Amino acid sequence: MIKTTIKHERLLQHKTECLILFCAEEKKLSGKIAELDSRLKGLIKSAFKNKRFEGKLNQTLLLNVKGPLRADHLLLAGLGKSEEITADKLRQAAGTAARRAENTNFKTITFYIPTDESAKNFYAGVLESSDDPTKAVTEGSLLSLYHFDQYKEDNGKNKPSRVRQIILLPASKEQVPPMRLAIGRGRKLAEAVCASRDLISHPSNTVTPSYLADTAREYAKTFGMTCKVLGTRDMKKLGMGALLGVSQGSQEPPAFIILEYNGGSKNDPPVVIVGKGITFDTGGISLKPPASMHEMKKDMSGGAVTLGALRAAAALKIPLNVVGLVPASENMPSGTAIKPGDILKSMSGKTIEVLNTDAEGRLILADALTYAARYKPRALIDLATLTGAVIMALGHEAAAVLGNDDELVHRLQQCGDITGERLWPLPLWPEHEKAMKSDLADLKNIASPGVGAGTITGAAFLKAFAGDRPWCHLDIAGTSWSGEDNPYAPKGSSGFGVRLLVRFLEQEAENNG
Ligand code: BES
Ligand code: ZN
Ligand code: ZN
Protein backbone atom coordinates (compact mmCIF):
# COMPACT_ATOMS: atom_id res chain seq x y z
CA MET A 1 0.00 0.00 0.00
CA ILE A 2 0.91 3.64 -0.38
CA LYS A 3 3.27 5.07 2.24
CA THR A 4 1.97 7.73 4.60
CA THR A 5 4.49 9.93 6.40
CA ILE A 6 4.41 12.95 8.66
CA LYS A 7 6.99 15.60 8.00
CA HIS A 8 7.33 18.36 10.48
CA GLU A 9 8.68 21.08 8.23
CA ARG A 10 7.73 24.64 7.52
CA LEU A 11 5.13 24.99 4.83
CA LEU A 12 7.29 27.35 2.80
CA GLN A 13 10.36 25.10 3.12
CA HIS A 14 8.70 21.82 2.29
CA LYS A 15 9.91 20.11 -0.87
CA THR A 16 7.35 18.01 -2.69
CA GLU A 17 6.00 17.38 -6.18
CA CYS A 18 2.53 18.52 -5.27
CA LEU A 19 1.36 20.48 -2.26
CA ILE A 20 -2.37 20.19 -1.63
CA LEU A 21 -4.15 23.01 0.19
CA PHE A 22 -7.79 22.83 1.28
CA CYS A 23 -9.80 26.00 0.65
CA ALA A 24 -13.36 26.86 1.57
CA GLU A 25 -15.61 29.03 -0.59
CA GLU A 26 -14.86 32.18 1.35
CA LYS A 27 -11.89 33.90 -0.21
CA LYS A 28 -10.37 34.93 3.14
CA LEU A 29 -6.89 33.47 3.49
CA SER A 30 -5.37 33.39 6.93
CA GLY A 31 -2.34 32.22 8.86
CA LYS A 32 0.29 30.20 7.05
CA ILE A 33 -1.71 30.06 3.82
CA ALA A 34 -1.91 33.86 3.62
CA GLU A 35 1.85 33.93 4.18
CA LEU A 36 2.34 31.38 1.41
CA ASP A 37 0.11 33.36 -0.93
CA SER A 38 2.05 36.53 -0.40
CA ARG A 39 5.21 34.60 -1.28
CA LEU A 40 3.34 33.68 -4.47
CA LYS A 41 2.43 37.33 -5.08
CA GLY A 42 -1.25 36.67 -4.51
CA LEU A 43 -1.61 33.78 -6.96
CA ILE A 44 -4.33 32.06 -4.87
CA LYS A 45 -6.21 35.30 -4.27
CA SER A 46 -6.25 36.07 -7.97
CA ALA A 47 -7.46 32.54 -8.77
CA PHE A 48 -10.45 33.27 -6.54
CA LYS A 49 -10.88 36.72 -8.03
CA ASN A 50 -10.90 35.45 -11.61
CA LYS A 51 -13.19 32.60 -10.62
CA ARG A 52 -10.75 30.00 -11.88
CA PHE A 53 -11.23 28.49 -8.45
CA GLU A 54 -14.14 29.13 -6.12
CA GLY A 55 -13.51 26.62 -3.35
CA LYS A 56 -16.59 24.57 -4.25
CA LEU A 57 -16.65 21.00 -2.93
CA ASN A 58 -14.54 18.68 -5.10
CA GLN A 59 -13.30 21.53 -7.26
CA THR A 60 -9.53 21.55 -7.85
CA LEU A 61 -7.02 23.92 -9.41
CA LEU A 62 -3.45 22.94 -10.23
CA LEU A 63 -0.89 25.75 -10.17
CA ASN A 64 2.73 25.58 -11.24
CA VAL A 65 4.64 27.35 -8.49
CA LYS A 66 8.24 26.24 -8.90
CA GLY A 67 10.51 29.09 -7.88
CA PRO A 68 9.02 30.97 -4.97
CA LEU A 69 8.23 27.74 -3.09
CA ARG A 70 10.14 24.49 -2.66
CA ALA A 71 7.04 22.62 -3.84
CA ASP A 72 6.80 22.17 -7.59
CA HIS A 73 3.04 22.43 -7.84
CA LEU A 74 0.19 23.65 -5.73
CA LEU A 75 -3.16 21.89 -5.88
CA LEU A 76 -6.10 23.78 -4.41
CA ALA A 77 -8.89 21.51 -3.17
CA GLY A 78 -12.33 22.97 -2.54
CA LEU A 79 -14.36 22.14 0.56
CA GLY A 80 -17.52 24.19 -0.04
CA LYS A 81 -18.87 26.67 2.50
CA SER A 82 -16.66 26.87 5.57
CA GLU A 83 -19.49 26.60 8.10
CA GLU A 84 -20.69 23.41 6.41
CA ILE A 85 -17.45 21.42 6.36
CA THR A 86 -17.91 17.86 7.60
CA ALA A 87 -15.60 14.86 7.89
CA ASP A 88 -17.11 13.40 4.76
CA LYS A 89 -16.56 16.57 2.74
CA LEU A 90 -12.94 16.51 3.83
CA ARG A 91 -12.67 12.85 2.78
CA GLN A 92 -14.20 13.74 -0.57
CA ALA A 93 -11.95 16.76 -1.16
CA ALA A 94 -8.86 14.72 -0.20
CA GLY A 95 -9.96 11.86 -2.46
CA THR A 96 -10.65 14.15 -5.40
CA ALA A 97 -7.31 15.96 -4.98
CA ALA A 98 -5.35 12.71 -4.61
CA ARG A 99 -6.85 11.31 -7.80
CA ARG A 100 -6.25 14.56 -9.70
CA ALA A 101 -2.61 14.45 -8.53
CA GLU A 102 -2.26 10.83 -9.61
CA ASN A 103 -3.76 11.57 -13.01
CA THR A 104 -1.15 14.32 -13.37
CA ASN A 105 1.54 11.68 -12.79
CA PHE A 106 2.69 12.88 -9.36
CA LYS A 107 4.24 10.17 -7.22
CA THR A 108 4.62 12.10 -3.98
CA ILE A 109 1.89 14.38 -2.72
CA THR A 110 1.60 16.45 0.43
CA PHE A 111 -1.48 17.49 2.33
CA TYR A 112 -1.10 20.49 4.57
CA ILE A 113 -3.33 19.93 7.59
CA PRO A 114 -3.46 22.68 10.17
CA THR A 115 -5.32 21.25 13.16
CA ASP A 116 -3.94 23.69 15.72
CA GLU A 117 -6.00 26.26 17.65
CA SER A 118 -6.29 28.64 14.70
CA ALA A 119 -7.92 25.95 12.56
CA LYS A 120 -10.54 24.88 15.12
CA ASN A 121 -13.28 26.93 13.44
CA PHE A 122 -12.39 25.55 10.06
CA TYR A 123 -12.87 21.99 11.25
CA ALA A 124 -15.71 22.65 13.66
CA GLY A 125 -18.12 20.39 11.78
CA VAL A 126 -15.57 17.58 11.65
CA LEU A 127 -14.81 17.77 15.35
CA GLU A 128 -18.50 18.00 16.20
CA SER A 129 -19.05 14.51 14.79
CA SER A 130 -16.08 13.43 16.95
CA ASP A 131 -14.06 12.64 13.86
CA ASP A 132 -10.57 13.82 13.08
CA PRO A 133 -9.44 15.90 10.07
CA THR A 134 -6.16 14.01 9.64
CA LYS A 135 -7.97 10.67 9.77
CA ALA A 136 -10.50 11.87 7.21
CA VAL A 137 -7.76 13.01 4.83
CA THR A 138 -5.85 9.73 5.24
CA GLU A 139 -8.99 7.69 4.60
CA GLY A 140 -10.17 9.79 1.66
CA SER A 141 -6.85 9.79 -0.15
CA LEU A 142 -6.02 6.09 0.40
CA LEU A 143 -9.54 5.01 -0.58
CA SER A 144 -9.54 7.12 -3.73
CA LEU A 145 -6.15 5.78 -4.86
CA TYR A 146 -7.40 2.17 -4.71
CA HIS A 147 -6.75 0.07 -7.82
CA PHE A 148 -7.65 -3.49 -8.63
CA ASP A 149 -5.36 -4.65 -11.41
CA GLN A 150 -3.96 -7.99 -10.28
CA TYR A 151 -5.34 -9.67 -13.35
CA LYS A 152 -3.48 -7.35 -15.75
CA GLU A 153 -0.23 -8.57 -17.17
CA ASP A 154 1.95 -5.88 -15.60
CA ASN A 155 -0.02 -5.93 -12.34
CA GLY A 156 -0.31 -2.16 -12.63
CA LYS A 157 3.21 -1.90 -11.23
CA ASN A 158 4.92 -0.48 -14.27
CA LYS A 159 2.35 2.15 -14.90
CA PRO A 160 4.00 5.53 -14.33
CA SER A 161 0.97 7.23 -12.87
CA ARG A 162 0.74 5.89 -9.33
CA VAL A 163 1.06 7.89 -6.14
CA ARG A 164 3.58 6.08 -3.93
CA GLN A 165 3.78 8.39 -0.95
CA ILE A 166 1.41 10.71 0.87
CA ILE A 167 3.04 13.24 3.17
CA LEU A 168 1.03 14.95 5.87
CA LEU A 169 2.32 18.28 6.98
CA PRO A 170 1.22 19.60 10.38
CA ALA A 171 1.19 23.29 11.27
CA SER A 172 3.06 22.78 14.54
CA LYS A 173 5.21 20.30 16.40
CA GLU A 174 2.51 19.68 19.00
CA GLN A 175 0.30 18.25 16.30
CA VAL A 176 2.71 15.44 15.43
CA PRO A 177 1.76 12.81 18.07
CA PRO A 178 -2.06 13.12 17.69
CA MET A 179 -1.60 13.24 13.95
CA ARG A 180 0.41 10.01 14.01
CA LEU A 181 -2.42 8.29 15.88
CA ALA A 182 -5.04 9.64 13.48
CA ILE A 183 -3.08 8.51 10.42
CA GLY A 184 -2.73 5.04 11.93
CA ARG A 185 -6.47 4.82 12.49
CA GLY A 186 -7.29 6.12 9.02
CA ARG A 187 -4.87 3.65 7.45
CA LYS A 188 -6.25 0.65 9.32
CA LEU A 189 -9.76 1.54 8.24
CA ALA A 190 -8.76 2.16 4.63
CA GLU A 191 -6.83 -1.11 4.53
CA ALA A 192 -9.85 -3.03 5.78
CA VAL A 193 -12.14 -1.34 3.24
CA CYS A 194 -9.69 -2.03 0.40
CA ALA A 195 -9.35 -5.68 1.46
CA SER A 196 -13.15 -6.00 1.28
CA ARG A 197 -13.14 -4.28 -2.10
CA ASP A 198 -10.58 -6.82 -3.33
CA LEU A 199 -12.72 -9.75 -2.19
CA ILE A 200 -15.73 -8.31 -4.02
CA SER A 201 -13.77 -7.49 -7.20
CA HIS A 202 -12.18 -10.93 -7.57
CA PRO A 203 -14.14 -13.16 -9.93
CA SER A 204 -16.02 -16.15 -8.57
CA ASN A 205 -13.42 -18.58 -9.88
CA THR A 206 -11.06 -17.05 -7.33
CA VAL A 207 -13.39 -16.14 -4.48
CA THR A 208 -15.21 -19.36 -3.60
CA PRO A 209 -16.73 -20.11 -0.20
CA SER A 210 -13.42 -21.82 0.74
CA TYR A 211 -11.49 -18.70 -0.27
CA LEU A 212 -13.67 -16.56 2.00
CA ALA A 213 -13.06 -19.05 4.80
CA ASP A 214 -9.28 -18.92 4.23
CA THR A 215 -9.41 -15.13 4.28
CA ALA A 216 -11.24 -15.19 7.62
CA ARG A 217 -8.63 -17.61 9.03
CA GLU A 218 -5.85 -15.34 7.82
CA TYR A 219 -7.47 -12.26 9.43
CA ALA A 220 -7.86 -14.21 12.67
CA LYS A 221 -4.17 -15.08 12.69
CA THR A 222 -2.90 -11.65 11.71
CA PHE A 223 -5.19 -9.53 13.88
CA GLY A 224 -5.73 -11.75 16.92
CA MET A 225 -9.20 -13.21 16.49
CA THR A 226 -10.62 -16.71 16.57
CA CYS A 227 -12.08 -18.33 13.51
CA LYS A 228 -14.12 -21.46 13.08
CA VAL A 229 -15.45 -22.72 9.78
CA LEU A 230 -18.35 -25.17 9.61
CA GLY A 231 -18.49 -27.54 6.64
CA THR A 232 -21.36 -29.51 5.14
CA ARG A 233 -21.26 -32.17 7.86
CA ASP A 234 -21.47 -29.64 10.70
CA MET A 235 -24.28 -27.85 8.90
CA LYS A 236 -26.20 -31.10 8.62
CA LYS A 237 -25.74 -31.72 12.34
CA LEU A 238 -27.08 -28.27 13.15
CA GLY A 239 -29.99 -28.73 10.77
CA MET A 240 -29.06 -25.80 8.54
CA GLY A 241 -31.39 -27.05 5.81
CA ALA A 242 -31.87 -23.63 4.20
CA LEU A 243 -28.16 -22.98 3.66
CA LEU A 244 -27.62 -26.59 2.56
CA GLY A 245 -30.56 -26.32 0.18
CA VAL A 246 -28.95 -23.37 -1.61
CA SER A 247 -25.54 -25.04 -1.81
CA GLN A 248 -26.75 -28.45 -2.99
CA GLY A 249 -26.67 -27.45 -6.67
CA SER A 250 -23.01 -26.46 -6.61
CA GLN A 251 -19.72 -28.35 -6.90
CA GLU A 252 -18.11 -25.88 -4.51
CA PRO A 253 -18.51 -26.89 -0.87
CA PRO A 254 -20.31 -24.29 1.28
CA ALA A 255 -18.76 -22.74 4.38
CA PHE A 256 -20.25 -21.20 7.49
CA ILE A 257 -17.63 -18.76 8.76
CA ILE A 258 -17.53 -17.72 12.41
CA LEU A 259 -15.03 -14.96 13.16
CA GLU A 260 -14.86 -13.74 16.75
CA TYR A 261 -13.08 -10.69 18.05
CA ASN A 262 -12.98 -10.49 21.82
CA GLY A 263 -12.04 -6.91 22.60
CA GLY A 264 -14.52 -6.60 25.47
CA SER A 265 -14.80 -8.29 28.82
CA LYS A 266 -15.45 -11.99 28.97
CA ASN A 267 -19.19 -12.25 29.47
CA ASP A 268 -20.18 -9.12 27.68
CA PRO A 269 -22.70 -9.89 24.94
CA PRO A 270 -21.30 -9.19 21.47
CA VAL A 271 -22.51 -7.25 18.50
CA VAL A 272 -23.15 -9.91 15.85
CA ILE A 273 -22.72 -9.00 12.20
CA VAL A 274 -24.04 -11.35 9.54
CA GLY A 275 -23.07 -11.01 5.87
CA LYS A 276 -24.52 -12.71 2.80
CA GLY A 277 -21.74 -14.73 1.17
CA ILE A 278 -23.11 -15.94 -2.17
CA THR A 279 -19.88 -16.12 -4.18
CA PHE A 280 -21.89 -16.36 -7.39
CA ASP A 281 -25.63 -16.03 -7.92
CA THR A 282 -26.85 -17.54 -11.18
CA GLY A 283 -30.38 -17.56 -9.80
CA GLY A 284 -30.29 -21.37 -9.68
CA ILE A 285 -33.10 -23.15 -11.56
CA SER A 286 -34.95 -19.79 -11.58
CA LEU A 287 -32.05 -18.72 -13.78
CA LYS A 288 -31.14 -15.05 -14.15
CA PRO A 289 -31.07 -13.45 -17.63
CA PRO A 290 -27.54 -13.44 -19.09
CA ALA A 291 -27.09 -9.68 -19.73
CA SER A 292 -25.62 -8.71 -16.39
CA MET A 293 -25.24 -12.07 -14.70
CA HIS A 294 -21.46 -11.58 -14.43
CA GLU A 295 -22.15 -8.84 -11.87
CA MET A 296 -23.35 -11.49 -9.47
CA LYS A 297 -19.78 -12.18 -8.34
CA LYS A 298 -20.49 -9.28 -6.00
CA ASP A 299 -23.24 -11.22 -4.22
CA MET A 300 -20.83 -11.91 -1.37
CA SER A 301 -20.39 -8.19 -0.62
CA GLY A 302 -22.18 -8.50 2.72
CA GLY A 303 -19.77 -11.27 3.73
CA ALA A 304 -16.73 -9.30 2.55
CA VAL A 305 -17.87 -6.24 4.49
CA THR A 306 -18.47 -8.35 7.60
CA LEU A 307 -14.92 -9.75 7.44
CA GLY A 308 -13.59 -6.22 6.78
CA ALA A 309 -15.41 -4.75 9.77
CA LEU A 310 -14.09 -7.49 12.08
CA ARG A 311 -10.58 -6.97 10.74
CA ALA A 312 -10.80 -3.23 11.35
CA ALA A 313 -12.29 -3.66 14.83
CA ALA A 314 -9.39 -5.93 15.78
CA ALA A 315 -6.74 -3.73 14.16
CA LEU A 316 -8.15 -0.69 15.97
CA LYS A 317 -8.47 -2.67 19.22
CA ILE A 318 -12.04 -1.53 19.84
CA PRO A 319 -12.94 -2.61 23.41
CA LEU A 320 -16.00 -4.64 22.48
CA ASN A 321 -16.89 -8.23 21.66
CA VAL A 322 -17.86 -8.65 18.03
CA VAL A 323 -18.85 -11.76 16.08
CA GLY A 324 -18.94 -12.00 12.30
CA LEU A 325 -20.99 -14.76 10.66
CA VAL A 326 -20.75 -15.44 6.94
CA PRO A 327 -22.86 -18.17 5.38
CA ALA A 328 -21.02 -18.79 2.09
CA SER A 329 -22.23 -20.72 -0.93
CA GLU A 330 -22.69 -20.61 -4.67
CA ASN A 331 -26.18 -20.54 -6.15
CA MET A 332 -26.09 -22.83 -9.21
CA PRO A 333 -28.55 -24.63 -11.44
CA SER A 334 -27.80 -28.34 -11.82
CA GLY A 335 -29.27 -31.80 -11.52
CA THR A 336 -28.82 -31.60 -7.78
CA ALA A 337 -30.12 -28.05 -7.33
CA ILE A 338 -33.27 -27.16 -5.38
CA LYS A 339 -36.31 -26.62 -7.59
CA PRO A 340 -39.17 -24.15 -7.30
CA GLY A 341 -41.75 -25.64 -4.98
CA ASP A 342 -39.22 -27.54 -2.87
CA ILE A 343 -39.64 -27.23 0.88
CA LEU A 344 -36.60 -26.80 3.12
CA LYS A 345 -36.38 -27.17 6.88
CA SER A 346 -34.32 -24.36 8.40
CA MET A 347 -32.20 -24.54 11.54
CA SER A 348 -34.92 -22.69 13.45
CA GLY A 349 -37.33 -25.56 12.73
CA LYS A 350 -39.42 -23.35 10.45
CA THR A 351 -40.09 -24.79 6.99
CA ILE A 352 -39.69 -22.73 3.84
CA GLU A 353 -41.37 -23.22 0.48
CA VAL A 354 -38.86 -22.12 -2.15
CA LEU A 355 -40.98 -20.54 -4.87
CA ASN A 356 -38.03 -18.85 -6.55
CA THR A 357 -34.50 -20.23 -6.26
CA ASP A 358 -33.14 -16.76 -7.05
CA ALA A 359 -34.33 -15.52 -3.66
CA GLU A 360 -31.46 -17.51 -2.12
CA GLY A 361 -29.85 -14.81 0.04
CA ARG A 362 -32.68 -14.83 2.55
CA LEU A 363 -32.43 -18.64 2.77
CA ILE A 364 -28.78 -18.71 3.80
CA LEU A 365 -29.32 -15.70 6.09
CA ALA A 366 -32.23 -17.46 7.80
CA ASP A 367 -29.89 -20.11 9.19
CA ALA A 368 -27.18 -17.57 10.01
CA LEU A 369 -29.64 -15.38 11.95
CA THR A 370 -30.84 -18.45 13.85
CA TYR A 371 -27.24 -19.34 14.67
CA ALA A 372 -26.63 -15.74 15.83
CA ALA A 373 -29.23 -16.11 18.59
CA ARG A 374 -26.87 -18.34 20.60
CA TYR A 375 -24.73 -15.26 21.32
CA LYS A 376 -27.67 -13.31 22.79
CA PRO A 377 -26.34 -10.34 20.82
CA ARG A 378 -26.59 -6.77 22.15
CA ALA A 379 -27.32 -5.91 18.51
CA LEU A 380 -27.67 -8.06 15.42
CA ILE A 381 -26.93 -6.48 12.05
CA ASP A 382 -27.07 -8.23 8.71
CA LEU A 383 -25.78 -6.90 5.40
CA ALA A 384 -26.82 -8.38 2.09
CA THR A 385 -27.06 -7.67 -1.62
CA LEU A 386 -30.57 -8.99 -1.17
CA THR A 387 -32.87 -7.39 -3.74
CA GLY A 388 -32.78 -5.63 -7.08
CA ALA A 389 -35.83 -3.76 -5.78
CA VAL A 390 -33.68 -1.62 -3.48
CA ILE A 391 -32.17 -0.05 -6.60
CA MET A 392 -35.70 0.88 -7.75
CA ALA A 393 -36.36 2.46 -4.37
CA LEU A 394 -33.09 4.26 -3.57
CA GLY A 395 -30.83 3.96 -6.61
CA HIS A 396 -27.16 3.81 -5.75
CA GLU A 397 -27.16 6.66 -3.24
CA ALA A 398 -28.22 4.81 -0.13
CA ALA A 399 -28.74 1.35 1.29
CA ALA A 400 -32.09 0.44 2.80
CA VAL A 401 -32.26 -0.19 6.53
CA LEU A 402 -35.09 -2.15 8.15
CA GLY A 403 -35.42 -3.85 11.50
CA ASN A 404 -37.34 -4.61 14.65
CA ASP A 405 -35.84 -1.76 16.71
CA ASP A 406 -36.31 1.88 15.71
CA GLU A 407 -33.49 3.10 17.92
CA LEU A 408 -30.98 0.78 16.25
CA VAL A 409 -32.25 1.87 12.81
CA HIS A 410 -31.76 5.49 13.78
CA ARG A 411 -28.31 4.97 15.26
CA LEU A 412 -27.05 3.10 12.22
CA GLN A 413 -28.46 5.83 10.00
CA GLN A 414 -26.58 8.46 11.98
CA CYS A 415 -23.34 6.48 11.71
CA GLY A 416 -23.81 6.29 7.94
CA ASP A 417 -24.37 10.05 7.69
CA ILE A 418 -21.02 10.64 9.35
CA THR A 419 -19.09 8.07 7.32
CA GLY A 420 -20.77 8.99 4.03
CA GLU A 421 -22.45 5.58 3.71
CA ARG A 422 -26.05 6.70 3.68
CA LEU A 423 -28.88 4.50 4.93
CA TRP A 424 -32.57 5.16 4.38
CA PRO A 425 -35.27 3.43 6.44
CA LEU A 426 -38.15 1.48 4.93
CA PRO A 427 -41.14 0.29 6.97
CA LEU A 428 -41.70 -3.29 8.03
CA TRP A 429 -45.35 -3.84 8.84
CA PRO A 430 -47.35 -6.92 9.91
CA GLU A 431 -48.94 -6.97 6.42
CA HIS A 432 -45.48 -7.57 4.92
CA GLU A 433 -44.84 -10.44 7.31
CA LYS A 434 -48.19 -11.92 6.40
CA ALA A 435 -47.25 -11.76 2.72
CA MET A 436 -44.47 -14.29 3.40
CA LYS A 437 -46.72 -17.00 4.87
CA SER A 438 -46.96 -20.11 2.72
CA ASP A 439 -49.99 -22.34 2.12
CA LEU A 440 -47.88 -25.48 2.47
CA ALA A 441 -44.98 -24.52 4.73
CA ASP A 442 -44.41 -21.97 7.51
CA LEU A 443 -42.97 -19.40 5.13
CA LYS A 444 -42.41 -18.91 1.42
CA ASN A 445 -39.29 -17.21 0.12
CA ILE A 446 -41.06 -14.74 -2.18
CA ALA A 447 -44.35 -12.88 -1.84
CA SER A 448 -47.16 -13.41 -4.34
CA PRO A 449 -46.92 -11.42 -7.55
CA GLY A 450 -48.52 -8.03 -7.16
CA VAL A 451 -47.53 -7.51 -3.52
CA GLY A 452 -44.56 -5.37 -4.60
CA ALA A 453 -42.19 -3.86 -2.02
CA GLY A 454 -39.51 -6.48 -2.80
CA THR A 455 -36.96 -5.06 -0.39
CA ILE A 456 -39.46 -4.97 2.45
CA THR A 457 -40.86 -8.46 1.90
CA GLY A 458 -37.27 -9.77 1.80
CA ALA A 459 -36.65 -8.16 5.18
CA ALA A 460 -40.00 -9.41 6.49
CA PHE A 461 -38.85 -12.95 5.70
CA LEU A 462 -35.59 -12.38 7.61
CA LYS A 463 -37.46 -10.96 10.58
CA ALA A 464 -39.00 -14.38 11.19
CA PHE A 465 -35.48 -15.66 11.98
CA ALA A 466 -33.97 -12.61 13.72
CA GLY A 467 -35.31 -13.47 17.17
CA ASP A 468 -36.16 -10.90 19.78
CA ARG A 469 -32.85 -9.07 20.09
CA PRO A 470 -32.46 -5.63 18.44
CA TRP A 471 -31.93 -6.47 14.77
CA CYS A 472 -31.37 -4.48 11.57
CA HIS A 473 -31.01 -5.54 7.96
CA LEU A 474 -29.07 -3.44 5.44
CA ASP A 475 -29.88 -4.12 1.79
CA ILE A 476 -26.67 -3.09 0.02
CA ALA A 477 -27.54 -4.38 -3.49
CA GLY A 478 -27.44 -0.83 -4.87
CA THR A 479 -24.40 0.47 -3.04
CA SER A 480 -21.84 -2.34 -3.01
CA TRP A 481 -20.71 -1.59 -6.57
CA SER A 482 -20.43 1.69 -8.41
CA GLY A 483 -20.68 2.16 -12.16
CA GLU A 484 -18.75 5.42 -11.98
CA ASP A 485 -15.92 7.10 -10.10
CA ASN A 486 -16.92 8.81 -6.85
CA PRO A 487 -14.67 11.20 -4.90
CA TYR A 488 -13.09 8.47 -2.77
CA ALA A 489 -14.60 5.33 -4.26
CA PRO A 490 -13.34 4.56 -7.73
CA LYS A 491 -15.62 2.72 -10.15
CA GLY A 492 -16.16 -0.88 -9.01
CA SER A 493 -16.58 -2.42 -5.56
CA SER A 494 -17.10 0.17 -2.82
CA GLY A 495 -16.69 -1.74 0.43
CA PHE A 496 -19.88 0.06 1.53
CA GLY A 497 -20.63 -0.68 5.17
CA VAL A 498 -17.19 -1.32 6.66
CA ARG A 499 -16.63 2.21 7.96
CA LEU A 500 -20.24 2.55 9.05
CA LEU A 501 -20.04 -0.65 11.08
CA VAL A 502 -16.74 0.36 12.66
CA ARG A 503 -18.24 3.71 13.61
CA PHE A 504 -21.17 1.89 15.20
CA LEU A 505 -18.87 -0.49 17.08
CA GLU A 506 -16.79 2.40 18.40
CA GLN A 507 -19.95 4.12 19.59
CA GLU A 508 -21.22 0.93 21.19
CA ALA A 509 -17.89 0.44 22.98
CA GLU A 510 -18.05 4.01 24.25
CA ASN A 511 -21.60 3.59 25.56
CA ASN A 512 -20.56 0.32 27.15
CA GLY A 513 -17.48 1.65 28.90
N1 BES B 1 -28.43 -11.24 -5.51
C1 BES B 1 -29.74 -10.90 -5.91
C2 BES B 1 -30.08 -9.44 -5.70
C3 BES B 1 -29.29 -8.41 -6.45
C4 BES B 1 -29.82 -7.81 -7.58
C5 BES B 1 -28.06 -8.00 -6.00
C6 BES B 1 -29.12 -6.85 -8.24
C7 BES B 1 -27.35 -7.03 -6.66
C8 BES B 1 -27.88 -6.44 -7.78
C9 BES B 1 -30.76 -11.72 -5.14
O1 BES B 1 -30.36 -12.99 -4.76
C10 BES B 1 -31.94 -11.89 -6.04
O2 BES B 1 -31.80 -12.49 -7.05
N2 BES B 1 -33.06 -11.32 -5.64
C11 BES B 1 -34.26 -11.38 -6.40
C12 BES B 1 -35.40 -11.63 -5.45
C13 BES B 1 -36.66 -11.99 -6.11
C14 BES B 1 -36.57 -13.36 -6.78
C15 BES B 1 -37.76 -12.01 -5.08
C16 BES B 1 -34.43 -10.05 -7.12
O3 BES B 1 -34.08 -9.00 -6.56
O4 BES B 1 -34.87 -10.06 -8.26
ZN1 ZN C 1 -30.66 -14.45 -6.29
ZN1 ZN D 1 -28.29 -13.22 -4.48
PDB file of C-alpha atoms in Angstrom, residues 91 409-423 499-508:
ATOM      1  CA  ARG A  91     -12.674  12.853   2.778  1.00  0.00           C
ATOM      2  CA  VAL A 409     -32.246   1.874  12.814  1.00  0.00           C
ATOM      3  CA  HIS A 410     -31.756   5.488  13.784  1.00  0.00           C
ATOM      4  CA  ARG A 411     -28.309   4.973  15.261  1.00  0.00           C
ATOM      5  CA  LEU A 412     -27.051   3.097  12.220  1.00  0.00           C
ATOM      6  CA  GLN A 413     -28.456   5.827   9.998  1.00  0.00           C
ATOM      7  CA  GLN A 414     -26.575   8.463  11.985  1.00  0.00           C
ATOM      8  CA  CYS A 415     -23.339   6.479  11.707  1.00  0.00           C
ATOM      9  CA  GLY A 416     -23.814   6.294   7.941  1.00  0.00           C
ATOM     10  CA  ASP A 417     -24.368  10.047   7.694  1.00  0.00           C
ATOM     11  CA  ILE A 418     -21.019  10.635   9.348  1.00  0.00           C
ATOM     12  CA  THR A 419     -19.088   8.074   7.315  1.00  0.00           C
ATOM     13  CA  GLY A 420     -20.770   8.994   4.027  1.00  0.00           C
ATOM     14  CA  GLU A 421     -22.448   5.580   3.713  1.00  0.00           C
ATOM     15  CA  ARG A 422     -26.047   6.700   3.684  1.00  0.00           C
ATOM     16  CA  LEU A 423     -28.883   4.499   4.932  1.00  0.00           C
ATOM     17  CA  ARG A 499     -16.626   2.205   7.964  1.00  0.00           C
ATOM     18  CA  LEU A 500     -20.236   2.553   9.049  1.00  0.00           C
ATOM     19  CA  LEU A 501     -20.043  -0.649  11.079  1.00  0.00           C
ATOM     20  CA  VAL A 502     -16.743   0.360  12.656  1.00  0.00           C
ATOM     21  CA  ARG A 503     -18.236   3.707  13.614  1.00  0.00           C
ATOM     22  CA  PHE A 504     -21.172   1.887  15.199  1.00  0.00           C
ATOM     23  CA  LEU A 505     -18.870  -0.494  17.080  1.00  0.00           C
ATOM     24  CA  GLU A 506     -16.793   2.401  18.403  1.00  0.00           C
ATOM     25  CA  GLN A 507     -19.948   4.123  19.591  1.00  0.00           C
ATOM     26  CA  GLU A 508     -21.223   0.934  21.194  1.00  0.00           C
TER      27      GLU A 508
END
